Amino acid sequence: MFGLSIIVWQLILLGVFAVATVVGYLLINKVPPTLHTPLMSGMNALSGVTVLGALAATAAGFFGASVAGKVVVSVLGAIAIALAMVNVAGGFAVTDRMLAMIAKKRAKGQTAIYAAVAVVAATLLALVCCIGGEVVYFVVSAVLVIGVLCGIAMMSKVDYSRIGNRLSAVCMLVAIVVTMVYSGRIYAAWPVYAGLAAGAVAGIFLSIRVSMLQMPQMVALFNGLGGCSSALVGAFAMFGIGAGLGIFEKTTSSVALCVGTVTFFGSLVAAGKLHRVLPQKPVAVRNHFLWQTLALVALVLGIVLFVAIEAAAPCMFCVIAVASIAFGLLFSLKVGGADMPITISLLNSLSGVAGAIAGLAIGDLLLVAVGGIVGASGLLLTQIMCKAMNRSLGAILSGKTTSAASVEAEPVEKPVAESEPESAGVADEPAVETNEPAAETVRTNPTDCLKGAKEVIIVPGYGMAIAQAQHTVKKLA
């Protein structure tokens, strides 16, 4: 690409991925809890950057395949583009709706910021369409990546959060145009336009129709669609569509298929649990850990054999796909419904990683950079949310946090039942010590506590939203 040798270009891509990951991880260290869910939704929209890879792969297959192959590539490519665009358009629209409820004040310098963004975007488009070339591509890509970083940083601040979300959306729009210009004859491939239009319309329609109570499951669904798009781009690259067939391309494309598939099915389970279609409690099959381990081993062996044995490629493709589906379902079913927002944030991070790996496979610099930023930022956001909920990520993924409540509740009742027959032969002093706290608890009246309190802080959360307790809380205030 751009006259660079293959090895040098691959090293550049890996370097960009490493730098983007570090920068993305350091970017959102101080995020207020109020912005956890909107920022997760915004990062999810950015993970739809996989649309860039889907555009390039679709165009390459459309013009380089036979008649039968062209039909297959056109259909699958349009689906991949549409799924990613649902995530992009719907994700940014949903995030804007969330932030509208939080950032109600007009930010300082808002008009000047919007004007500057419009001027820079128009300049970048003019450079790409009128001048072009290798240098322009790298300059425009660098500016777009910086714009995405600025958008994420602004989304970490309440007053500028909506501006940051819209800045990221503009950067994504310009990136799509840049990819269409620099990917050869992509503008002449009709499946590209069909996928872009269908995905954008569907995403905006869903974002408008969804209620605020259904936002978490909608974010999970959008994230799953982005993961599915990454898996399709990885599948294209595994068979040489839009990518080479070297060891580097084979490895990255198979990993993209794996991570994208895990993200897709894990997100579907998360959305199902939040929407109460699936059980809220952790679901464990018999020998759950054993099956999960076997699926992981099958994944690793499938990727190794796919890269090493060319004749086994079709068979190993099926092994990787099936094992990824099994692993995605097994690990997400084990998580309780109350912990699903954290799981969605983790899956969002995986979606960004899948996009970045797909970018490595097809040699897309923008996809690698933005995907790395989303992956690292999503992982840090997951850790921040775990800390805010006073839970560890390992305990959440193993389902221990939900089951721990029921385990801890049982011993409380048992000692009371066992102590009754023993109390007849025991001195009165221990009984007095155990009864004092109980007497205090009975005498305590919550109404009196509220009336006597000088300040009462009510922290709204997902549980309060599900219970629709906002009206009661308003009356209480």
Tab-separated table of C-alpha atoms in Angstrom:
chain	number	residue	atom	x	y	z
A	1	MET	CA	0.000	0.000	0.000
A	2	PHE	CA	1.272	3.480	-0.968
A	3	GLY	CA	4.507	1.987	-2.309
A	4	LEU	CA	5.688	0.820	1.108
A	5	SER	CA	7.080	-2.656	1.465
A	6	ILE	CA	4.713	-5.149	3.074
A	7	ILE	CA	6.798	-5.695	6.205
A	8	VAL	CA	7.316	-1.976	6.814
A	9	TRP	CA	3.601	-1.303	6.352
A	10	GLN	CA	2.696	-4.093	8.774
A	11	LEU	CA	5.105	-2.674	11.353
A	12	ILE	CA	3.543	0.761	10.906
A	13	LEU	CA	0.076	-0.702	11.491
A	14	LEU	CA	1.227	-2.529	14.634
A	15	GLY	CA	2.897	0.655	15.902
A	16	VAL	CA	-0.248	2.691	15.298
A	17	PHE	CA	-2.305	0.066	17.134
A	18	ALA	CA	0.073	0.117	20.134
A	19	VAL	CA	0.159	3.920	20.376
A	20	ALA	CA	-3.625	4.227	19.933
A	21	THR	CA	-4.172	1.646	22.665
A	22	VAL	CA	-1.953	3.477	25.157
A	23	VAL	CA	-3.473	6.885	24.364
A	24	GLY	CA	-7.012	5.521	24.543
A	25	TYR	CA	-6.307	3.904	27.911
A	26	LEU	CA	-4.917	7.137	29.382
A	27	LEU	CA	-7.658	9.333	27.961
A	28	ILE	CA	-10.597	8.714	30.306
A	29	ASN	CA	-8.997	8.281	33.716
A	30	LYS	CA	-11.396	10.702	35.404
A	31	VAL	CA	-14.927	10.047	34.179
A	32	PRO	CA	-17.810	11.077	36.484
A	33	PRO	CA	-20.258	8.228	37.214
A	34	THR	CA	-23.027	10.253	35.555
A	35	LEU	CA	-21.335	9.784	32.189
A	36	HIS	CA	-20.522	6.074	32.452
A	37	THR	CA	-23.466	4.860	30.366
A	38	PRO	CA	-23.421	7.687	27.766
A	39	LEU	CA	-19.668	7.315	27.313
A	40	MET	CA	-20.087	3.562	26.904
A	41	SER	CA	-22.720	4.247	24.253
A	42	GLY	CA	-20.442	6.733	22.497
A	43	MET	CA	-17.528	4.296	22.500
A	44	ASN	CA	-19.899	1.691	21.112
A	45	ALA	CA	-20.778	4.020	18.211
A	46	LEU	CA	-17.084	4.529	17.507
A	47	SER	CA	-16.574	0.755	17.415
A	48	GLY	CA	-18.723	0.883	14.274
A	49	VAL	CA	-15.559	2.131	12.559
A	50	THR	CA	-15.528	-1.413	11.162
A	51	VAL	CA	-17.642	0.084	8.379
A	52	LEU	CA	-14.357	1.303	6.866
A	53	GLY	CA	-13.081	-2.256	6.552
A	54	ALA	CA	-16.428	-3.464	5.245
A	55	LEU	CA	-16.358	-0.770	2.544
A	56	ALA	CA	-12.859	-1.679	1.392
A	57	ALA	CA	-13.470	-5.451	1.456
A	58	THR	CA	-16.783	-5.154	-0.409
A	59	ALA	CA	-15.256	-3.037	-3.165
A	60	ALA	CA	-12.266	-5.398	-3.544
A	61	GLY	CA	-14.508	-8.460	-3.817
A	62	PHE	CA	-17.023	-6.742	-6.087
A	63	PHE	CA	-14.471	-5.965	-8.779
A	64	GLY	CA	-12.150	-8.932	-8.329
A	65	ALA	CA	-14.540	-11.893	-8.137
A	66	SER	CA	-16.391	-13.986	-10.693
A	67	VAL	CA	-20.087	-13.477	-11.381
A	68	ALA	CA	-21.144	-15.935	-8.673
A	69	GLY	CA	-18.545	-14.602	-6.290
A	70	LYS	CA	-19.629	-11.048	-6.992
A	71	VAL	CA	-23.183	-11.877	-5.904
A	72	VAL	CA	-21.989	-13.464	-2.655
A	73	VAL	CA	-19.600	-10.621	-1.886
A	74	SER	CA	-22.243	-8.020	-2.744
A	75	VAL	CA	-24.823	-9.523	-0.402
A	76	LEU	CA	-22.467	-10.230	2.524
A	77	GLY	CA	-20.631	-6.945	2.013
A	78	ALA	CA	-23.847	-4.936	2.023
A	79	ILE	CA	-24.892	-6.746	5.222
A	80	ALA	CA	-21.544	-5.994	6.896
A	81	ILE	CA	-21.750	-2.321	5.915
A	82	ALA	CA	-25.384	-2.056	7.028
A	83	LEU	CA	-24.697	-3.666	10.418
A	84	ALA	CA	-21.777	-1.331	11.074
A	85	MET	CA	-23.808	1.715	9.986
A	86	VAL	CA	-26.664	0.762	12.318
A	87	ASN	CA	-24.095	0.821	15.093
A	88	VAL	CA	-22.610	4.144	13.945
A	89	ALA	CA	-25.774	6.133	13.163
A	90	GLY	CA	-27.912	4.615	15.915
A	91	GLY	CA	-25.102	4.694	18.474
A	92	PHE	CA	-24.345	8.393	18.063
A	93	ALA	CA	-28.071	9.257	18.038
A	94	VAL	CA	-28.756	7.240	21.208
A	95	THR	CA	-25.744	8.806	22.919
A	96	ASP	CA	-26.976	12.285	22.018
A	97	ARG	CA	-30.365	11.506	23.563
A	98	MET	CA	-28.712	10.326	26.775
A	99	LEU	CA	-26.452	13.357	27.001
A	100	ALA	CA	-29.377	15.711	26.361
A	101	MET	CA	-30.727	14.672	29.764
A	102	ILE	CA	-27.409	15.417	31.480
A	103	ALA	CA	-25.728	18.310	29.646
A	104	LYS	CA	-28.607	20.789	29.698
A	105	LYS	CA	-26.522	23.950	29.933
A	106	ARG	CA	-24.990	25.557	26.876
A	107	ALA	CA	-21.225	25.016	26.884
A	108	LYS	CA	-18.866	27.975	26.719
A	109	GLY	CA	-17.625	28.605	23.193
A	110	GLN	CA	-20.029	26.062	21.714
A	111	THR	CA	-20.675	28.034	18.517
A	112	ALA	CA	-16.964	28.615	17.927
A	113	ILE	CA	-16.215	24.916	18.406
A	114	TYR	CA	-18.903	23.848	15.928
A	115	ALA	CA	-17.651	26.411	13.393
A	116	ALA	CA	-14.064	25.197	13.760
A	117	VAL	CA	-15.135	21.577	13.315
A	118	ALA	CA	-17.077	22.455	10.153
A	119	VAL	CA	-14.113	24.345	8.662
A	120	VAL	CA	-11.631	21.551	9.429
A	121	ALA	CA	-13.987	18.869	8.046
A	122	ALA	CA	-14.529	20.833	4.827
A	123	THR	CA	-10.777	21.362	4.447
A	124	LEU	CA	-10.035	17.665	4.899
A	125	LEU	CA	-12.653	16.677	2.331
A	126	ALA	CA	-11.268	19.228	-0.132
A	127	LEU	CA	-7.729	17.875	0.317
A	128	VAL	CA	-8.856	14.299	-0.194
A	129	CYS	CA	-11.054	14.927	-3.226
A	130	CYS	CA	-8.895	17.528	-5.019
A	131	ILE	CA	-5.286	16.614	-4.191
A	132	GLY	CA	-5.113	13.058	-2.873
A	133	GLY	CA	-1.889	11.109	-2.566
A	134	GLU	CA	-0.005	9.277	0.144
A	135	VAL	CA	0.965	12.320	2.202
A	136	VAL	CA	-2.574	13.698	2.214
A	137	TYR	CA	-3.942	10.334	3.337
A	138	PHE	CA	-1.614	10.175	6.338
A	139	VAL	CA	-2.261	13.804	7.278
A	140	VAL	CA	-6.034	13.425	7.044
A	141	SER	CA	-5.920	10.148	9.004
A	142	ALA	CA	-3.855	11.773	11.751
A	143	VAL	CA	-6.259	14.725	12.004
A	144	LEU	CA	-9.275	12.400	12.180
A	145	VAL	CA	-7.671	10.293	14.915
A	146	ILE	CA	-6.882	13.460	16.902
A	147	GLY	CA	-10.489	14.533	16.390
A	148	VAL	CA	-11.755	11.246	17.794
A	149	LEU	CA	-9.442	11.596	20.798
A	150	CYS	CA	-10.698	15.137	21.401
A	151	GLY	CA	-14.276	13.906	21.121
A	152	ILE	CA	-13.720	11.184	23.718
A	153	ALA	CA	-11.952	13.650	26.029
A	154	MET	CA	-14.836	16.122	25.725
A	155	MET	CA	-17.357	13.351	26.411
A	156	SER	CA	-15.649	12.875	29.773
A	157	LYS	CA	-16.824	16.357	30.816
A	158	VAL	CA	-20.523	17.014	31.389
A	159	ASP	CA	-20.708	20.477	29.835
A	160	TYR	CA	-18.908	19.474	26.624
A	161	SER	CA	-20.144	15.888	26.359
A	162	ARG	CA	-22.680	16.503	23.558
A	163	ILE	CA	-20.122	18.481	21.573
A	164	GLY	CA	-17.636	15.625	21.943
A	165	ASN	CA	-20.197	13.089	20.740
A	166	ARG	CA	-21.014	15.174	17.663
A	167	LEU	CA	-17.326	15.782	16.949
A	168	SER	CA	-16.733	12.020	16.922
A	169	ALA	CA	-19.711	11.575	14.580
A	170	VAL	CA	-18.294	14.153	12.144
A	171	CYS	CA	-14.891	12.425	12.222
A	172	MET	CA	-16.582	9.112	11.410
A	173	LEU	CA	-18.449	10.662	8.468
A	174	VAL	CA	-15.250	12.154	7.031
A	175	ALA	CA	-13.452	8.824	7.540
A	176	ILE	CA	-16.111	7.048	5.458
A	177	VAL	CA	-15.625	9.544	2.617
A	178	VAL	CA	-11.836	9.201	2.846
A	179	THR	CA	-12.083	5.409	2.641
A	180	MET	CA	-14.373	5.589	-0.382
A	181	VAL	CA	-11.930	7.892	-2.169
A	182	TYR	CA	-8.767	5.935	-1.367
A	183	SER	CA	-10.096	2.409	-1.892
A	184	GLY	CA	-9.912	2.453	-5.677
A	185	ARG	CA	-13.242	2.077	-7.462
A	186	ILE	CA	-15.301	1.693	-4.319
A	187	TYR	CA	-17.623	4.529	-5.394
A	188	ALA	CA	-18.715	2.402	-8.388
A	189	ALA	CA	-19.850	-0.576	-6.280
A	190	TRP	CA	-23.614	-0.318	-5.738
A	191	PRO	CA	-23.708	-2.627	-2.647
A	192	VAL	CA	-21.764	0.059	-0.785
A	193	TYR	CA	-24.540	2.618	-1.132
A	194	ALA	CA	-27.257	0.088	-0.362
A	195	GLY	CA	-25.537	-0.931	2.871
A	196	LEU	CA	-24.784	2.643	3.942
A	197	ALA	CA	-28.336	3.857	3.331
A	198	ALA	CA	-30.075	0.860	4.904
A	199	GLY	CA	-27.852	0.893	7.988
A	200	ALA	CA	-28.122	4.632	8.569
A	201	VAL	CA	-31.916	4.667	8.234
A	202	ALA	CA	-32.373	1.620	10.479
A	203	GLY	CA	-30.003	2.983	13.137
A	204	ILE	CA	-31.662	6.398	13.331
A	205	PHE	CA	-35.144	4.819	13.343
A	206	LEU	CA	-34.258	2.514	16.244
A	207	SER	CA	-32.618	5.320	18.206
A	208	ILE	CA	-35.762	7.453	17.906
A	209	ARG	CA	-38.233	4.702	18.774
A	210	VAL	CA	-36.406	3.255	21.771
A	211	SER	CA	-37.502	4.436	25.217
A	212	MET	CA	-35.000	5.659	27.792
A	213	LEU	CA	-35.576	2.546	29.912
A	214	GLN	CA	-34.510	0.381	26.975
A	215	MET	CA	-31.290	2.257	26.250
A	216	PRO	CA	-28.890	-0.280	27.858
A	217	GLN	CA	-30.208	-3.225	25.839
A	218	MET	CA	-30.258	-1.102	22.680
A	219	VAL	CA	-26.593	-0.213	23.233
A	220	ALA	CA	-25.850	-3.917	23.696
A	221	LEU	CA	-27.673	-4.743	20.464
A	222	PHE	CA	-25.817	-2.046	18.520
A	223	ASN	CA	-22.531	-3.312	19.925
A	224	GLY	CA	-23.354	-6.844	18.809
A	225	LEU	CA	-24.090	-5.656	15.281
A	226	GLY	CA	-20.701	-3.937	15.165
A	227	GLY	CA	-19.042	-7.161	16.300
A	228	CYS	CA	-20.873	-9.110	13.604
A	229	SER	CA	-19.611	-6.648	10.989
A	230	SER	CA	-16.031	-7.153	12.244
A	231	ALA	CA	-16.501	-10.913	11.992
A	232	LEU	CA	-17.688	-10.615	8.384
A	233	VAL	CA	-14.717	-8.399	7.470
A	234	GLY	CA	-12.428	-10.950	9.108
A	235	ALA	CA	-14.115	-13.742	7.139
A	236	PHE	CA	-13.556	-11.823	3.901
A	237	ALA	CA	-9.885	-11.369	4.731
A	238	MET	CA	-9.471	-15.053	5.648
A	239	PHE	CA	-10.257	-15.946	2.037
A	240	GLY	CA	-8.141	-13.193	0.512
A	241	ILE	CA	-10.941	-10.695	-0.215
A	242	GLY	CA	-9.478	-7.256	0.411
A	243	ALA	CA	-6.350	-8.725	2.010
A	244	GLY	CA	-3.339	-10.875	1.236
A	245	LEU	CA	-2.854	-14.519	2.168
A	246	GLY	CA	0.374	-14.197	4.142
A	247	ILE	CA	0.905	-15.348	7.708
A	248	PHE	CA	0.236	-11.866	9.118
A	249	GLU	CA	-3.041	-11.479	7.221
A	250	LYS	CA	-4.224	-15.002	8.019
A	251	THR	CA	-3.503	-14.620	11.728
A	252	THR	CA	-5.139	-11.219	12.137
A	253	SER	CA	-8.170	-12.103	10.018
A	254	SER	CA	-8.881	-15.303	11.957
A	255	VAL	CA	-8.529	-13.461	15.278
A	256	ALA	CA	-10.906	-10.760	13.956
A	257	LEU	CA	-13.464	-13.452	13.114
A	258	CYS	CA	-13.067	-14.937	16.597
A	259	VAL	CA	-13.334	-11.694	18.589
A	260	GLY	CA	-16.143	-10.323	16.409
A	261	THR	CA	-18.227	-13.484	16.772
A	262	VAL	CA	-17.719	-13.610	20.548
A	263	THR	CA	-18.764	-9.952	20.752
A	264	PHE	CA	-21.857	-10.531	18.637
A	265	PHE	CA	-23.291	-13.480	20.557
A	266	GLY	CA	-22.197	-12.136	23.950
A	267	SER	CA	-23.953	-8.843	23.206
A	268	LEU	CA	-27.119	-10.645	22.103
A	269	VAL	CA	-27.227	-12.474	25.442
A	270	ALA	CA	-26.609	-9.183	27.303
A	271	ALA	CA	-29.430	-7.473	25.419
A	272	GLY	CA	-31.719	-10.443	26.048
A	273	LYS	CA	-31.071	-10.402	29.793
A	274	LEU	CA	-31.565	-6.648	30.063
A	275	HIS	CA	-34.779	-6.911	28.056
A	276	ARG	CA	-35.901	-9.809	30.308
A	277	VAL	CA	-36.187	-12.197	27.383
A	278	LEU	CA	-33.526	-14.372	29.035
A	279	PRO	CA	-33.268	-15.233	32.751
A	280	GLN	CA	-31.711	-12.487	34.887
A	281	LYS	CA	-29.870	-14.981	37.061
A	282	PRO	CA	-26.535	-16.500	35.984
A	283	VAL	CA	-27.111	-19.576	33.820
A	284	ALA	CA	-24.572	-22.371	34.088
A	285	VAL	CA	-24.698	-25.601	32.128
A	286	ARG	CA	-23.308	-28.827	33.511
A	287	ASN	CA	-19.490	-28.709	33.542
A	288	HIS	CA	-19.701	-25.091	32.451
A	289	PHE	CA	-16.028	-24.275	33.030
A	290	LEU	CA	-14.942	-27.418	31.171
A	291	TRP	CA	-17.004	-26.542	28.089
A	292	GLN	CA	-15.767	-22.978	28.196
A	293	THR	CA	-12.162	-24.173	28.352
A	294	LEU	CA	-12.696	-26.629	25.495
A	295	ALA	CA	-14.174	-23.852	23.336
A	296	LEU	CA	-11.147	-21.653	24.049
A	297	VAL	CA	-8.732	-24.473	23.210
A	298	ALA	CA	-10.616	-25.172	19.981
A	299	LEU	CA	-10.309	-21.496	19.079
A	300	VAL	CA	-6.551	-21.441	19.540
A	301	LEU	CA	-6.035	-24.724	17.662
A	302	GLY	CA	-8.328	-23.583	14.855
A	303	ILE	CA	-6.380	-20.343	14.363
A	304	VAL	CA	-3.005	-22.130	14.429
A	305	LEU	CA	-4.076	-24.822	11.954
A	306	PHE	CA	-5.744	-22.251	9.693
A	307	VAL	CA	-2.471	-20.331	9.419
A	308	ALA	CA	-0.241	-23.408	9.158
A	309	ILE	CA	-2.184	-25.754	6.843
A	310	GLU	CA	-3.632	-24.163	3.745
A	311	ALA	CA	-5.658	-27.234	2.749
A	312	ALA	CA	-7.464	-27.199	6.114
A	313	ALA	CA	-8.586	-23.559	5.793
A	314	PRO	CA	-12.313	-24.179	5.075
A	315	CYS	CA	-12.586	-26.731	7.875
A	316	MET	CA	-10.710	-24.536	10.362
A	317	PHE	CA	-12.894	-21.580	9.407
A	318	CYS	CA	-15.932	-23.562	10.558
A	319	VAL	CA	-14.140	-24.662	13.746
A	320	ILE	CA	-13.228	-21.069	14.634
A	321	ALA	CA	-16.758	-19.837	13.948
A	322	VAL	CA	-18.486	-22.571	15.995
A	323	ALA	CA	-16.031	-22.355	18.901
A	324	SER	CA	-16.398	-18.556	18.976
A	325	ILE	CA	-20.186	-18.851	19.133
A	326	ALA	CA	-19.958	-21.364	21.979
A	327	PHE	CA	-17.474	-19.289	23.970
A	328	GLY	CA	-19.488	-16.075	23.521
A	329	LEU	CA	-22.667	-17.732	24.770
A	330	LEU	CA	-21.029	-19.583	27.666
A	331	PHE	CA	-19.205	-16.617	29.168
A	332	SER	CA	-22.123	-14.171	28.844
A	333	LEU	CA	-24.803	-16.532	30.182
A	334	LYS	CA	-22.822	-16.866	33.419
A	335	VAL	CA	-23.211	-13.142	34.187
A	336	GLY	CA	-26.209	-11.906	36.178
A	337	GLY	CA	-28.588	-9.286	34.760
A	338	ALA	CA	-27.582	-6.620	37.302
A	339	ASP	CA	-23.970	-6.791	36.092
A	340	MET	CA	-24.784	-6.656	32.385
A	341	PRO	CA	-23.869	-2.948	31.946
A	342	ILE	CA	-20.283	-3.804	32.903
A	343	THR	CA	-20.336	-6.807	30.583
A	344	ILE	CA	-21.588	-4.580	27.752
A	345	SER	CA	-18.702	-2.182	28.381
A	346	LEU	CA	-16.264	-5.093	28.168
A	347	LEU	CA	-17.887	-6.363	24.979
A	348	ASN	CA	-17.695	-2.833	23.603
A	349	SER	CA	-13.964	-2.931	24.221
A	350	LEU	CA	-13.770	-6.283	22.428
A	351	SER	CA	-15.700	-4.799	19.512
A	352	GLY	CA	-13.087	-2.067	19.170
A	353	VAL	CA	-10.303	-4.640	19.351
A	354	ALA	CA	-12.047	-6.723	16.684
A	355	GLY	CA	-12.244	-3.684	14.424
A	356	ALA	CA	-8.568	-2.893	14.957
A	357	ILE	CA	-7.531	-6.466	14.200
A	358	ALA	CA	-9.694	-6.458	11.087
A	359	GLY	CA	-7.887	-3.260	10.103
A	360	LEU	CA	-4.553	-5.018	10.541
A	361	ALA	CA	-5.752	-7.801	8.254
A	362	ILE	CA	-6.845	-5.517	5.410
A	363	GLY	CA	-4.229	-2.794	5.987
A	364	ASP	CA	-6.592	0.049	6.938
A	365	LEU	CA	-4.740	2.640	9.018
A	366	LEU	CA	-7.810	4.538	10.226
A	367	LEU	CA	-9.567	1.350	11.291
A	368	VAL	CA	-6.520	0.222	13.264
A	369	ALA	CA	-6.119	3.552	15.055
A	370	VAL	CA	-9.755	4.181	15.996
A	371	GLY	CA	-10.322	0.519	16.881
A	372	GLY	CA	-7.317	0.554	19.204
A	373	ILE	CA	-8.539	3.724	20.901
A	374	VAL	CA	-12.023	2.271	21.423
A	375	GLY	CA	-10.662	-1.036	22.694
A	376	ALA	CA	-8.368	0.515	25.298
A	377	SER	CA	-10.810	3.228	26.394
A	378	GLY	CA	-13.591	0.657	26.713
A	379	LEU	CA	-11.395	-1.547	28.887
A	380	LEU	CA	-10.535	1.344	31.200
A	381	LEU	CA	-14.190	2.366	31.385
A	382	THR	CA	-15.029	-1.223	32.368
A	383	GLN	CA	-12.521	-1.046	35.222
A	384	ILE	CA	-13.904	2.320	36.355
A	385	MET	CA	-17.449	0.943	36.399
A	386	CYS	CA	-16.315	-2.124	38.367
A	387	LYS	CA	-14.656	0.124	40.942
A	388	ALA	CA	-17.760	2.299	41.193
A	389	MET	CA	-19.890	-0.802	41.880
A	390	ASN	CA	-17.272	-2.205	44.292
A	391	ARG	CA	-16.926	-5.421	42.281
A	392	SER	CA	-14.142	-7.198	40.467
A	393	LEU	CA	-14.386	-8.017	36.777
A	394	GLY	CA	-13.414	-11.645	37.380
A	395	ALA	CA	-16.193	-12.110	39.922
A	396	ILE	CA	-18.724	-10.551	37.544
A	397	LEU	CA	-17.771	-12.742	34.577
A	398	SER	CA	-17.897	-15.860	36.742
A	399	GLY	CA	-21.351	-14.966	38.089
A	400	LYS	CA	-20.138	-14.846	41.693
A	401	THR	CA	-21.494	-11.381	42.447
A	402	THR	CA	-25.111	-12.390	41.839
A	403	SER	CA	-24.869	-15.766	43.552
A	404	ALA	CA	-22.972	-14.297	46.506
A	405	ALA	CA	-26.042	-12.397	47.668
A	406	SER	CA	-28.110	-15.549	48.006
A	407	VAL	CA	-25.256	-17.423	49.671
A	408	GLU	CA	-24.725	-14.692	52.224
A	409	ALA	CA	-28.440	-14.421	52.953
A	410	GLU	CA	-28.784	-18.043	54.052
A	411	PRO	CA	-26.521	-18.038	57.146
A	412	VAL	CA	-28.424	-15.065	58.581
A	413	GLU	CA	-31.585	-17.087	59.039
A	414	LYS	CA	-30.007	-20.364	60.162
A	415	PRO	CA	-28.297	-19.145	63.353
A	416	VAL	CA	-31.560	-17.557	64.489
A	417	ALA	CA	-33.438	-20.810	64.050
A	418	GLU	CA	-30.733	-22.864	65.768
A	419	SER	CA	-30.255	-20.485	68.678
A	420	GLU	CA	-33.875	-20.667	69.897
A	421	PRO	CA	-33.693	-24.099	71.535
A	422	GLU	CA	-30.303	-23.310	73.082
A	423	SER	CA	-31.465	-20.084	74.707
A	424	ALA	CA	-33.273	-21.865	77.558
A	425	GLY	CA	-30.074	-23.138	79.147
A	426	VAL	CA	-27.904	-20.121	78.555
A	427	ALA	CA	-27.346	-17.128	80.774
A	428	ASP	CA	-29.285	-13.931	80.091
A	429	GLU	CA	-26.223	-11.753	79.296
A	430	PRO	CA	-25.594	-13.034	75.719
A	431	ALA	CA	-29.313	-12.686	74.979
A	432	VAL	CA	-29.250	-9.075	76.116
A	433	GLU	CA	-26.275	-8.353	73.824
A	434	THR	CA	-27.947	-9.882	70.767
A	435	ASN	CA	-31.343	-8.299	71.428
A	436	GLU	CA	-30.123	-4.698	71.797
A	437	PRO	CA	-29.426	-4.107	68.081
A	438	ALA	CA	-32.739	-5.746	67.177
A	439	ALA	CA	-34.600	-3.425	69.553
A	440	GLU	CA	-32.893	-0.404	68.042
A	441	THR	CA	-33.809	-1.567	64.534
A	442	VAL	CA	-37.487	-1.931	65.419
A	443	ARG	CA	-37.649	1.523	66.970
A	444	THR	CA	-36.002	3.193	63.963
A	445	ASN	CA	-38.545	4.836	61.668
A	446	PRO	CA	-37.341	5.663	58.133
A	447	THR	CA	-39.763	8.584	57.959
A	448	ASP	CA	-38.280	10.105	61.119
A	449	CYS	CA	-34.788	9.636	59.736
A	450	LEU	CA	-35.704	11.473	56.546
A	451	LYS	CA	-37.439	14.263	58.432
A	452	GLY	CA	-34.500	14.695	60.795
A	453	ALA	CA	-31.856	14.650	58.072
A	454	LYS	CA	-30.405	17.957	56.915
A	455	GLU	CA	-29.341	16.649	53.490
A	456	VAL	CA	-30.465	13.533	51.585
A	457	ILE	CA	-28.619	12.372	48.484
A	458	ILE	CA	-30.506	10.045	46.126
A	459	VAL	CA	-28.313	8.384	43.510
A	460	PRO	CA	-30.449	7.240	40.548
A	461	GLY	CA	-29.456	4.056	38.775
A	462	TYR	CA	-30.678	1.396	36.418
A	463	GLY	CA	-32.734	-0.331	39.138
A	464	MET	CA	-34.577	2.868	39.993
A	465	ALA	CA	-35.262	3.420	36.300
A	466	ILE	CA	-36.650	-0.088	35.839
A	467	ALA	CA	-38.905	0.397	38.898
A	468	GLN	CA	-40.019	3.772	37.471
A	469	ALA	CA	-39.558	5.317	40.890
A	470	GLN	CA	-38.773	8.807	39.617
A	471	HIS	CA	-42.264	10.133	40.419
A	472	THR	CA	-42.164	8.775	43.969
A	473	VAL	CA	-38.705	10.239	44.489
A	474	LYS	CA	-39.927	13.603	43.218
A	475	LYS	CA	-42.805	13.558	45.716
A	476	LEU	CA	-40.370	12.606	48.465
A	477	ALA	CA	-38.154	15.580	47.602
